[in-house]
Amino acid sequence: MSEDEPTGDENDDGAGADPAELEAIREDLDAVESDLGGIEDDLEDAETEDDLDVVEADLESVRTDLETVEIPDPPETDDEDEDEDEDDEPAPEEELQDRYDDLESDLDDLGDDLEDQRGPYAEDVVSEIDGVSGTITGTRWTVEGDEELIEATDSFLAGLNDLLGSSVSTADDLEPASGAELGESGAQEGNVPETLDATLDDATEAVEDADLDPDDDAEIIAGLLEATDDFESEVDEATEWTDLEVREQLRREGFYDVLDHVKDFPPEWHALKVHEKRGNVDQILLAYDSLGSEFMEEHCLESLERMGPEEAIEPMVQKAGRRDEAAIRILGKIGVAEEQVVDALVDYVDSNPDLQKPAFRALGEIGAEEAVEPLAQQLVADNPDVRSWAARALGLIGDTRAIEPLSDVLEDDDEDRVRASAAWALSQIGTKTALEIVTEYEDDRAYLVQAEADRVDLSEEPAA
């Protein structure tokens, strides 16, 4: 052989990897996929932390196996041939890389599911108690607030002692400062927060001393977490010094007029519920604008979402502009396709999935025809969830311009659940053309698509 002749190892013709090598890679990926299926079953059957430890070890082993698989680069093509090859089947190396990526994603998802299934742990209880304690010491309270903190702490400790068999309690002589003991500003200057902080240190020590096992003592830990959540809510509701100014404003605006009395603190949540029942949107918006509490803001938004009042459009458009999911949902419930509403929602059509989901739904609920084109563009998004949400939003809008792109999804999409969403959307559009497209899939490979086709009733003449 002359020095100029190529050796058998050289690959200057861009023909790609050796078929035998590709087949070996496929077998490796098949093995990883099979192992993942077994691990998924083991995770579903896991009942103890030891079981989960075994699953975690198996996941790491499979991850190591996957990381040893090396996918060769696809053969290079001449730039002038790229346009001609756009419709060609992907190279085997590209298919293998896609499969590798899917398996890697499945591994991550199983890891997340594993972590979700763990616990809860005693450390979670200690962390929650420390958080409440920090709120108590980091806030300036009124006399009423001190009274409410003592009552809330006593209630929490009673539950903790019942679960642990401990005897932690507040000092018998602990009382809020009297009016004469207030500071120059009128704010509470007593020692209640500091004393409660020390008492809660005793509570966390009792939890740690109990040496709770996440398996054997799961019910006790769950009970402690529930008690801690209730404790946190009661502390959030306790009267801060800064609340007084806000409450005076609300009182002058008649917010508390729906209550028989305002001696019990805090009355805001109770008043909010009454105003919701009576449809007093202006009072709910007043509370939303005035109260600085995250707790009350959350409940104001929940009330507005249940009511869907048009009076809330302006503030919810502003809040939606700050990437707030609750405000986006509320705009959908209001259901008015004003230009400012549609513009605010369309801004999130090409966003992250956390914002896309409520935005798509809201656009569908308000029937925003201006959103048909940007939503249709999301039918080819990489994320199948996004494609499915976009299809259903288009179905809710019901614009016939969506028939063709939805038909393409039904015919070509790789995910059957996305295809089923497209079939549902075409049925919602409900024209003769749309329904006839769906009926062509009565014998589809996917049950979800078949089910949507079976629901179509052409006995009644649909619109053309």
GROMACS .gro file of C-alpha atoms in nm:
model
  464
    1MET     CA    1   0.000   0.000   0.000
    2SER     CA    2   0.137   0.339  -0.090
    3GLU     CA    3   0.160   0.623   0.164
    4ASP     CA    4  -0.102   0.819  -0.033
    5GLU     CA    5  -0.373   0.553  -0.009
    6PRO     CA    6  -0.637   0.604   0.264
    7THR     CA    7  -0.655   0.359   0.552
    8GLY     CA    8  -0.975   0.180   0.650
    9ASP     CA    9  -1.009   0.403   0.962
   10GLU     CA   10  -1.043   0.726   0.769
   11ASN     CA   11  -1.391   0.863   0.692
   12ASP     CA   12  -1.344   1.152   0.451
   13ASP     CA   13  -1.665   1.085   0.260
   14GLY     CA   14  -1.895   1.196   0.550
   15ALA     CA   15  -2.074   0.861   0.548
   16GLY     CA   16  -2.133   0.864   0.926
   17ALA     CA   17  -2.062   0.609   1.198
   18ASP     CA   18  -2.028   0.238   1.143
   19PRO     CA   19  -2.370   0.064   1.148
   20ALA     CA   20  -2.243  -0.191   1.399
   21GLU     CA   21  -2.140   0.089   1.632
   22LEU     CA   22  -2.483   0.254   1.601
   23GLU     CA   23  -2.656  -0.077   1.673
   24ALA     CA   24  -2.446  -0.122   1.986
   25ILE     CA   25  -2.547   0.227   2.103
   26ARG     CA   26  -2.914   0.143   2.042
   27GLU     CA   27  -2.876  -0.167   2.256
   28ASP     CA   28  -2.718   0.039   2.534
   29LEU     CA   29  -3.004   0.287   2.523
   30ASP     CA   30  -3.255  -0.001   2.519
   31ALA     CA   31  -3.096  -0.132   2.837
   32VAL     CA   32  -3.113   0.210   3.005
   33GLU     CA   33  -3.479   0.248   2.904
   34SER     CA   34  -3.560  -0.096   3.042
   35ASP     CA   35  -3.382  -0.018   3.370
   36LEU     CA   36  -3.573   0.309   3.401
   37GLY     CA   37  -3.901   0.124   3.362
   38GLY     CA   38  -3.807  -0.107   3.647
   39ILE     CA   39  -3.697   0.183   3.866
   40GLU     CA   40  -4.024   0.366   3.800
   41ASP     CA   41  -4.213   0.057   3.924
   42ASP     CA   42  -3.985   0.031   4.229
   43LEU     CA   43  -4.044   0.398   4.310
   44GLU     CA   44  -4.419   0.351   4.291
   45ASP     CA   45  -4.395   0.052   4.528
   46ALA     CA   46  -4.151   0.218   4.773
   47GLU     CA   47  -4.294   0.250   5.121
   48THR     CA   48  -3.996   0.339   5.340
   49GLU     CA   49  -3.693   0.566   5.330
   50ASP     CA   50  -3.476   0.256   5.290
   51ASP     CA   51  -3.676   0.163   4.980
   52LEU     CA   52  -3.621   0.513   4.845
   53ASP     CA   53  -3.248   0.490   4.918
   54VAL     CA   54  -3.234   0.175   4.704
   55VAL     CA   55  -3.421   0.351   4.424
   56GLU     CA   56  -3.182   0.648   4.446
   57ALA     CA   57  -2.879   0.417   4.422
   58ASP     CA   58  -3.031   0.245   4.120
   59LEU     CA   59  -3.099   0.582   3.957
   60GLU     CA   60  -2.737   0.688   4.003
   61SER     CA   61  -2.620   0.356   3.857
   62VAL     CA   62  -2.839   0.400   3.549
   63ARG     CA   63  -2.727   0.762   3.514
   64THR     CA   64  -2.367   0.642   3.514
   65ASP     CA   65  -2.453   0.385   3.247
   66LEU     CA   66  -2.617   0.651   3.033
   67GLU     CA   67  -2.323   0.889   3.070
   68THR     CA   68  -2.089   0.621   2.934
   69VAL     CA   69  -2.285   0.615   2.608
   70GLU     CA   70  -2.121   0.838   2.350
   71ILE     CA   71  -2.327   0.945   2.051
   72PRO     CA   72  -2.113   1.017   1.743
   73ASP     CA   73  -2.164   1.339   1.553
   74PRO     CA   74  -2.382   1.312   1.243
   75PRO     CA   75  -2.206   1.325   0.905
   76GLU     CA   76  -2.135   1.672   0.771
   77THR     CA   77  -2.323   1.793   0.465
   78ASP     CA   78  -2.231   2.055   0.212
   79ASP     CA   79  -2.402   2.389   0.268
   80GLU     CA   80  -2.537   2.388  -0.086
   81ASP     CA   81  -2.714   2.057  -0.020
   82GLU     CA   82  -2.880   2.166   0.306
   83ASP     CA   83  -3.190   2.313   0.141
   84GLU     CA   84  -3.241   2.000  -0.068
   85ASP     CA   85  -3.210   1.775   0.240
   86GLU     CA   86  -3.444   1.969   0.470
   87ASP     CA   87  -3.727   1.715   0.424
   88ASP     CA   88  -3.500   1.409   0.450
   89GLU     CA   89  -3.516   1.172   0.747
   90PRO     CA   90  -3.279   1.269   1.030
   91ALA     CA   91  -2.945   1.094   1.044
   92PRO     CA   92  -2.926   0.787   1.275
   93GLU     CA   93  -2.688   0.978   1.498
   94GLU     CA   94  -2.945   1.255   1.541
   95GLU     CA   95  -3.217   1.005   1.629
   96LEU     CA   96  -2.990   0.845   1.886
   97GLN     CA   97  -2.903   1.184   2.034
   98ASP     CA   98  -3.275   1.269   2.065
   99ARG     CA   99  -3.338   0.940   2.240
  100TYR     CA  100  -3.041   0.998   2.470
  101ASP     CA  101  -3.180   1.342   2.561
  102ASP     CA  102  -3.524   1.194   2.632
  103LEU     CA  103  -3.375   0.930   2.862
  104GLU     CA  104  -3.171   1.195   3.041
  105SER     CA  105  -3.489   1.396   3.093
  106ASP     CA  106  -3.670   1.087   3.222
  107LEU     CA  107  -3.388   1.032   3.470
  108ASP     CA  108  -3.423   1.388   3.598
  109ASP     CA  109  -3.800   1.350   3.629
  110LEU     CA  110  -3.763   1.029   3.828
  111GLY     CA  111  -3.512   1.202   4.053
  112ASP     CA  112  -3.763   1.482   4.117
  113ASP     CA  113  -4.038   1.229   4.189
  114LEU     CA  114  -3.806   1.050   4.429
  115GLU     CA  115  -3.741   1.369   4.626
  116ASP     CA  116  -4.112   1.451   4.633
  117GLN     CA  117  -4.182   1.108   4.782
  118ARG     CA  118  -3.929   1.147   5.062
  119GLY     CA  119  -4.016   1.272   5.406
  120PRO     CA  120  -4.150   1.471   5.565
  121TYR     CA  121  -3.879   1.490   5.831
  122ALA     CA  122  -3.850   1.624   6.181
  123GLU     CA  123  -3.603   1.879   6.043
  124ASP     CA  124  -3.889   2.025   5.837
  125VAL     CA  125  -4.089   2.082   6.154
  126VAL     CA  126  -3.794   2.254   6.324
  127SER     CA  127  -3.742   2.476   6.020
  128GLU     CA  128  -4.109   2.579   6.016
  129ILE     CA  129  -4.108   2.662   6.388
  130ASP     CA  130  -3.790   2.868   6.344
  131GLY     CA  131  -3.959   3.059   6.062
  132VAL     CA  132  -4.260   3.146   6.276
  133SER     CA  133  -4.033   3.245   6.563
  134GLY     CA  134  -3.843   3.479   6.330
  135THR     CA  135  -4.171   3.642   6.227
  136ILE     CA  136  -4.267   3.696   6.592
  137THR     CA  137  -3.937   3.859   6.689
  138GLY     CA  138  -3.899   4.054   6.366
  139THR     CA  139  -4.237   4.229   6.384
  140ARG     CA  140  -4.365   4.517   6.594
  141TRP     CA  141  -4.693   4.417   6.756
  142THR     CA  142  -4.985   4.596   6.916
  143VAL     CA  143  -5.126   4.502   7.257
  144GLU     CA  144  -5.394   4.304   7.073
  145GLY     CA  145  -5.120   4.142   6.867
  146ASP     CA  146  -4.937   4.026   7.179
  147GLU     CA  147  -5.257   3.874   7.312
  148GLU     CA  148  -5.314   3.692   6.986
  149LEU     CA  149  -4.953   3.567   6.977
  150ILE     CA  150  -4.980   3.423   7.328
  151GLU     CA  151  -5.308   3.252   7.242
  152ALA     CA  152  -5.170   3.114   6.913
  153THR     CA  153  -4.854   2.985   7.082
  154ASP     CA  154  -5.050   2.819   7.363
  155SER     CA  155  -5.272   2.646   7.107
  156PHE     CA  156  -4.969   2.528   6.907
  157LEU     CA  157  -4.786   2.397   7.213
  158ALA     CA  158  -5.094   2.207   7.325
  159GLY     CA  159  -5.097   2.023   6.994
  160LEU     CA  160  -4.720   1.965   7.002
  161ASN     CA  161  -4.733   1.826   7.357
  162ASP     CA  162  -5.020   1.599   7.266
  163LEU     CA  163  -4.824   1.453   6.973
  164LEU     CA  164  -4.485   1.425   7.148
  165GLY     CA  165  -4.585   1.368   7.508
  166SER     CA  166  -4.379   1.674   7.601
  167SER     CA  167  -4.461   1.956   7.843
  168VAL     CA  168  -4.349   2.278   7.676
  169SER     CA  169  -4.552   2.583   7.782
  170THR     CA  170  -4.544   2.961   7.799
  171ALA     CA  171  -4.481   3.140   8.126
  172ASP     CA  172  -4.788   3.160   8.348
  173ASP     CA  173  -4.738   3.531   8.410
  174LEU     CA  174  -4.677   3.627   8.046
  175GLU     CA  175  -4.901   3.922   7.958
  176PRO     CA  176  -4.895   4.208   7.707
  177ALA     CA  177  -4.768   4.543   7.829
  178SER     CA  178  -5.032   4.782   7.958
  179GLY     CA  179  -5.102   5.116   7.795
  180ALA     CA  180  -4.862   5.285   8.039
  181GLU     CA  181  -4.582   5.063   7.918
  182LEU     CA  182  -4.611   5.159   7.552
  183GLY     CA  183  -4.323   5.339   7.383
  184GLU     CA  184  -4.329   5.704   7.283
  185SER     CA  185  -4.481   5.618   6.945
  186GLY     CA  186  -4.754   5.415   7.111
  187ALA     CA  187  -4.611   5.085   6.987
  188GLN     CA  188  -4.581   4.783   7.211
  189GLU     CA  189  -4.254   4.770   7.408
  190GLY     CA  190  -4.320   4.454   7.613
  191ASN     CA  191  -4.117   4.132   7.623
  192VAL     CA  192  -4.379   3.899   7.473
  193PRO     CA  193  -4.200   3.831   7.139
  194GLU     CA  194  -3.865   3.759   7.307
  195THR     CA  195  -4.026   3.532   7.565
  196LEU     CA  196  -4.219   3.341   7.300
  197ASP     CA  197  -3.900   3.306   7.096
  198ALA     CA  198  -3.732   3.133   7.392
  199THR     CA  199  -4.037   2.912   7.443
  200LEU     CA  200  -4.032   2.808   7.078
  201ASP     CA  201  -3.665   2.719   7.117
  202ASP     CA  202  -3.782   2.472   7.382
  203ALA     CA  203  -4.039   2.341   7.132
  204THR     CA  204  -3.777   2.275   6.864
  205GLU     CA  205  -3.559   2.104   7.124
  206ALA     CA  206  -3.853   1.878   7.213
  207VAL     CA  207  -3.895   1.785   6.847
  208GLU     CA  208  -3.524   1.706   6.812
  209ASP     CA  209  -3.518   1.504   7.136
  210ALA     CA  210  -3.810   1.293   7.013
  211ASP     CA  211  -3.578   1.150   6.744
  212LEU     CA  212  -3.869   1.100   6.505
  213ASP     CA  213  -3.824   0.843   6.229
  214PRO     CA  214  -3.967   0.948   5.888
  215ASP     CA  215  -4.116   0.600   5.843
  216ASP     CA  216  -4.223   0.487   6.189
  217ASP     CA  217  -4.335   0.834   6.301
  218ALA     CA  218  -4.473   0.965   5.974
  219GLU     CA  219  -4.815   1.044   6.123
  220ILE     CA  220  -4.663   1.238   6.413
  221ILE     CA  221  -4.444   1.442   6.178
  222ALA     CA  222  -4.743   1.514   5.953
  223GLY     CA  223  -4.946   1.623   6.256
  224LEU     CA  224  -4.667   1.854   6.372
  225LEU     CA  225  -4.641   2.013   6.028
  226GLU     CA  226  -5.016   2.069   6.019
  227ALA     CA  227  -5.004   2.228   6.364
  228THR     CA  228  -4.713   2.447   6.256
  229ASP     CA  229  -4.900   2.561   5.944
  230ASP     CA  230  -5.199   2.660   6.157
  231PHE     CA  231  -4.965   2.840   6.396
  232GLU     CA  232  -4.805   3.033   6.111
  233SER     CA  233  -5.147   3.140   5.980
  234GLU     CA  234  -5.253   3.263   6.325
  235VAL     CA  235  -4.933   3.463   6.364
  236ASP     CA  236  -4.982   3.613   6.017
  237GLU     CA  237  -5.328   3.723   6.123
  238ALA     CA  238  -5.214   3.877   6.452
  239THR     CA  239  -5.233   4.257   6.478
  240GLU     CA  240  -4.915   4.441   6.390
  241TRP     CA  241  -4.864   4.802   6.491
  242THR     CA  242  -4.860   4.913   6.129
  243ASP     CA  243  -5.201   4.752   6.079
  244LEU     CA  244  -5.368   5.017   6.289
  245GLU     CA  245  -5.332   5.294   6.033
  246VAL     CA  246  -5.464   5.071   5.755
  247ARG     CA  247  -5.754   4.953   5.966
  248GLU     CA  248  -5.851   5.309   6.047
  249GLN     CA  249  -5.861   5.385   5.674
  250LEU     CA  250  -6.071   5.076   5.606
  251ARG     CA  251  -6.305   5.161   5.891
  252ARG     CA  252  -6.369   5.509   5.747
  253GLU     CA  253  -6.444   5.349   5.409
  254GLY     CA  254  -6.702   5.118   5.568
  255PHE     CA  255  -6.506   4.797   5.519
  256TYR     CA  256  -6.598   4.671   5.867
  257ASP     CA  257  -6.962   4.774   5.851
  258VAL     CA  258  -7.061   4.421   5.749
  259LEU     CA  259  -6.944   4.289   6.086
  260ASP     CA  260  -7.155   4.287   6.400
  261HIS     CA  261  -6.849   4.389   6.603
  262VAL     CA  262  -6.477   4.447   6.551
  263LYS     CA  263  -6.349   4.343   6.891
  264ASP     CA  264  -6.198   4.021   6.763
  265PHE     CA  265  -5.875   4.051   6.569
  266PRO     CA  266  -5.809   4.025   6.287
  267PRO     CA  267  -6.150   4.101   6.136
  268GLU     CA  268  -6.028   4.157   5.777
  269TRP     CA  269  -6.058   3.799   5.657
  270HIS     CA  270  -6.407   3.761   5.798
  271ALA     CA  271  -6.512   4.092   5.642
  272LEU     CA  272  -6.361   3.988   5.310
  273LYS     CA  273  -6.571   3.671   5.304
  274VAL     CA  274  -6.888   3.869   5.376
  275HIS     CA  275  -6.810   4.124   5.105
  276GLU     CA  276  -6.749   3.841   4.856
  277LYS     CA  277  -7.087   3.684   4.939
  278ARG     CA  278  -7.257   4.020   4.894
  279GLY     CA  279  -7.071   4.101   4.572
  280ASN     CA  280  -6.904   4.413   4.713
  281VAL     CA  281  -6.621   4.426   4.462
  282ASP     CA  282  -6.523   4.782   4.558
  283GLN     CA  283  -6.457   4.678   4.917
  284ILE     CA  284  -6.247   4.378   4.808
  285LEU     CA  285  -6.040   4.602   4.582
  286LEU     CA  286  -6.005   4.850   4.868
  287ALA     CA  287  -5.868   4.574   5.093
  288TYR     CA  288  -5.639   4.455   4.813
  289ASP     CA  289  -5.496   4.804   4.766
  290SER     CA  290  -5.469   4.887   5.137
  291LEU     CA  291  -5.358   4.576   5.324
  292GLY     CA  292  -4.986   4.505   5.302
  293SER     CA  293  -5.019   4.147   5.425
  294GLU     CA  294  -4.930   3.871   5.180
  295PHE     CA  295  -5.188   3.658   5.355
  296MET     CA  296  -5.471   3.906   5.288
  297GLU     CA  297  -5.353   3.983   4.936
  298GLU     CA  298  -5.370   3.613   4.855
  299HIS     CA  299  -5.726   3.589   4.986
  300CYS     CA  300  -5.832   3.907   4.805
  301LEU     CA  301  -5.702   3.759   4.479
  302GLU     CA  302  -5.880   3.430   4.548
  303SER     CA  303  -6.206   3.621   4.600
  304LEU     CA  304  -6.158   3.813   4.276
  305GLU     CA  305  -6.083   3.492   4.087
  306ARG     CA  306  -6.406   3.335   4.211
  307MET     CA  307  -6.608   3.647   4.130
  308GLY     CA  308  -6.449   3.754   3.800
  309PRO     CA  309  -6.566   4.118   3.824
  310GLU     CA  310  -6.500   4.364   3.543
  311GLU     CA  311  -6.415   4.631   3.800
  312ALA     CA  312  -6.092   4.440   3.867
  313ILE     CA  313  -5.960   4.462   3.511
  314GLU     CA  314  -5.736   4.765   3.559
  315PRO     CA  315  -5.552   4.649   3.874
  316MET     CA  316  -5.523   4.293   3.743
  317VAL     CA  317  -5.375   4.412   3.412
  318GLN     CA  318  -5.114   4.601   3.611
  319LYS     CA  319  -5.043   4.300   3.832
  320ALA     CA  320  -5.032   4.065   3.531
  321GLY     CA  321  -4.766   4.293   3.385
  322ARG     CA  322  -4.549   4.192   3.681
  323ARG     CA  323  -4.562   3.825   3.580
  324ASP     CA  324  -4.828   3.734   3.836
  325GLU     CA  325  -5.005   3.404   3.761
  326ALA     CA  326  -5.306   3.477   3.983
  327ALA     CA  327  -5.376   3.805   3.803
  328ILE     CA  328  -5.353   3.628   3.467
  329ARG     CA  329  -5.607   3.369   3.581
  330ILE     CA  330  -5.839   3.641   3.710
  331LEU     CA  331  -5.834   3.820   3.373
  332GLY     CA  332  -5.946   3.493   3.215
  333LYS     CA  333  -6.229   3.456   3.467
  334ILE     CA  334  -6.343   3.812   3.401
  335GLY     CA  335  -6.372   3.711   3.036
  336VAL     CA  336  -6.363   4.052   2.871
  337ALA     CA  337  -6.150   4.079   2.559
  338GLU     CA  338  -6.052   4.444   2.601
  339GLU     CA  339  -5.742   4.552   2.414
  340GLN     CA  340  -5.539   4.614   2.729
  341VAL     CA  341  -5.633   4.267   2.861
  342VAL     CA  342  -5.542   4.088   2.539
  343ASP     CA  343  -5.216   4.280   2.505
  344ALA     CA  344  -5.117   4.192   2.862
  345LEU     CA  345  -5.188   3.823   2.807
  346VAL     CA  346  -5.031   3.795   2.460
  347ASP     CA  347  -4.705   3.918   2.611
  348TYR     CA  348  -4.677   3.577   2.779
  349VAL     CA  349  -4.764   3.357   2.480
  350ASP     CA  350  -4.394   3.316   2.406
  351SER     CA  351  -4.273   3.299   2.766
  352ASN     CA  352  -4.187   3.029   3.017
  353PRO     CA  353  -4.438   2.745   3.066
  354ASP     CA  354  -4.538   2.862   3.415
  355LEU     CA  355  -4.680   3.179   3.262
  356GLN     CA  356  -4.783   3.031   2.927
  357LYS     CA  357  -5.030   2.788   3.084
  358PRO     CA  358  -5.250   3.047   3.262
  359ALA     CA  359  -5.208   3.297   2.978
  360PHE     CA  360  -5.320   3.046   2.712
  361ARG     CA  361  -5.619   2.947   2.925
  362ALA     CA  362  -5.715   3.310   2.986
  363LEU     CA  363  -5.692   3.398   2.616
  364GLY     CA  364  -5.917   3.103   2.539
  365GLU     CA  365  -6.168   3.195   2.809
  366ILE     CA  366  -6.204   3.552   2.685
  367GLY     CA  367  -6.220   3.440   2.320
  368ALA     CA  368  -5.932   3.660   2.210
  369GLU     CA  369  -5.937   3.633   1.830
  370GLU     CA  370  -5.629   3.859   1.814
  371ALA     CA  371  -5.435   3.579   1.983
  372VAL     CA  372  -5.509   3.313   1.719
  373GLU     CA  373  -5.190   3.368   1.521
  374PRO     CA  374  -4.944   3.382   1.815
  375LEU     CA  375  -5.114   3.080   1.974
  376ALA     CA  376  -5.100   2.887   1.645
  377GLN     CA  377  -4.725   2.950   1.633
  378GLN     CA  378  -4.694   2.767   1.966
  379LEU     CA  379  -4.837   2.450   1.807
  380VAL     CA  380  -4.483   2.372   1.693
  381ALA     CA  381  -4.313   2.449   2.024
  382ASP     CA  382  -4.058   2.200   2.154
  383ASN     CA  383  -4.251   2.141   2.477
  384PRO     CA  384  -4.550   1.908   2.420
  385ASP     CA  385  -4.735   2.064   2.714
  386VAL     CA  386  -4.713   2.403   2.546
  387ARG     CA  387  -4.843   2.258   2.219
  388SER     CA  388  -5.134   2.095   2.400
  389TRP     CA  389  -5.224   2.415   2.592
  390ALA     CA  390  -5.208   2.618   2.270
  391ALA     CA  391  -5.440   2.375   2.090
  392ARG     CA  392  -5.699   2.388   2.367
  393ALA     CA  393  -5.683   2.767   2.384
  394LEU     CA  394  -5.751   2.783   2.010
  395GLY     CA  395  -6.046   2.550   2.060
  396LEU     CA  396  -6.190   2.778   2.326
  397ILE     CA  397  -6.151   3.081   2.100
  398GLY     CA  398  -6.326   2.893   1.820
  399ASP     CA  399  -6.182   3.090   1.528
  400THR     CA  400  -6.189   2.898   1.197
  401ARG     CA  401  -5.841   3.024   1.108
  402ALA     CA  402  -5.710   2.766   1.353
  403ILE     CA  403  -5.859   2.469   1.163
  404GLU     CA  404  -5.566   2.416   0.927
  405PRO     CA  405  -5.283   2.435   1.185
  406LEU     CA  406  -5.483   2.216   1.426
  407SER     CA  407  -5.540   1.966   1.146
  408ASP     CA  408  -5.164   1.956   1.087
  409VAL     CA  409  -5.105   1.885   1.455
  410LEU     CA  410  -5.363   1.605   1.453
  411GLU     CA  411  -5.192   1.448   1.154
  412ASP     CA  412  -4.824   1.496   1.235
  413ASP     CA  413  -4.753   1.556   1.604
  414ASP     CA  414  -4.540   1.293   1.779
  415GLU     CA  415  -4.734   1.316   2.108
  416ASP     CA  416  -5.078   1.152   2.112
  417ARG     CA  417  -5.196   1.373   2.397
  418VAL     CA  418  -5.116   1.680   2.187
  419ARG     CA  419  -5.305   1.526   1.894
  420ALA     CA  420  -5.601   1.459   2.123
  421SER     CA  421  -5.598   1.824   2.230
  422ALA     CA  422  -5.604   1.926   1.864
  423ALA     CA  423  -5.900   1.693   1.800
  424TRP     CA  424  -6.083   1.842   2.100
  425ALA     CA  425  -6.011   2.193   1.974
  426LEU     CA  426  -6.146   2.115   1.627
  427SER     CA  427  -6.461   1.974   1.786
  428GLN     CA  428  -6.497   2.296   1.985
  429ILE     CA  429  -6.468   2.506   1.669
  430GLY     CA  430  -6.754   2.290   1.548
  431THR     CA  431  -6.781   2.376   1.179
  432LYS     CA  432  -6.858   2.102   0.928
  433THR     CA  433  -6.502   2.114   0.799
  434ALA     CA  434  -6.352   2.090   1.147
  435LEU     CA  435  -6.577   1.803   1.255
  436GLU     CA  436  -6.520   1.603   0.936
  437ILE     CA  437  -6.145   1.624   0.997
  438VAL     CA  438  -6.188   1.478   1.345
  439THR     CA  439  -6.413   1.193   1.230
  440GLU     CA  440  -6.136   1.068   1.002
  441TYR     CA  441  -5.953   0.951   1.317
  442GLU     CA  442  -6.218   0.713   1.454
  443ASP     CA  443  -5.973   0.425   1.405
  444ASP     CA  444  -5.666   0.615   1.520
  445ARG     CA  445  -5.379   0.434   1.690
  446ALA     CA  446  -5.430   0.640   2.006
  447TYR     CA  447  -5.731   0.586   2.229
  448LEU     CA  448  -5.736   0.954   2.331
  449VAL     CA  449  -5.774   1.062   1.970
  450GLN     CA  450  -6.034   0.791   1.902
  451ALA     CA  451  -6.236   0.912   2.199
  452GLU     CA  452  -6.245   1.267   2.065
  453ALA     CA  453  -6.350   1.140   1.720
  454ASP     CA  454  -6.625   0.923   1.871
  455ARG     CA  455  -6.775   1.226   2.045
  456VAL     CA  456  -6.839   1.403   1.715
  457ASP     CA  457  -7.206   1.400   1.617
  458LEU     CA  458  -7.272   1.484   1.254
  459SER     CA  459  -7.643   1.400   1.277
  460GLU     CA  460  -7.713   1.767   1.336
  461GLU     CA  461  -7.602   1.987   1.051
  462PRO     CA  462  -7.305   2.193   1.177
  463ALA     CA  463  -7.205   2.529   1.039
  464ALA     CA  464  -7.017   2.518   0.713
   0.00000   0.00000   0.00000
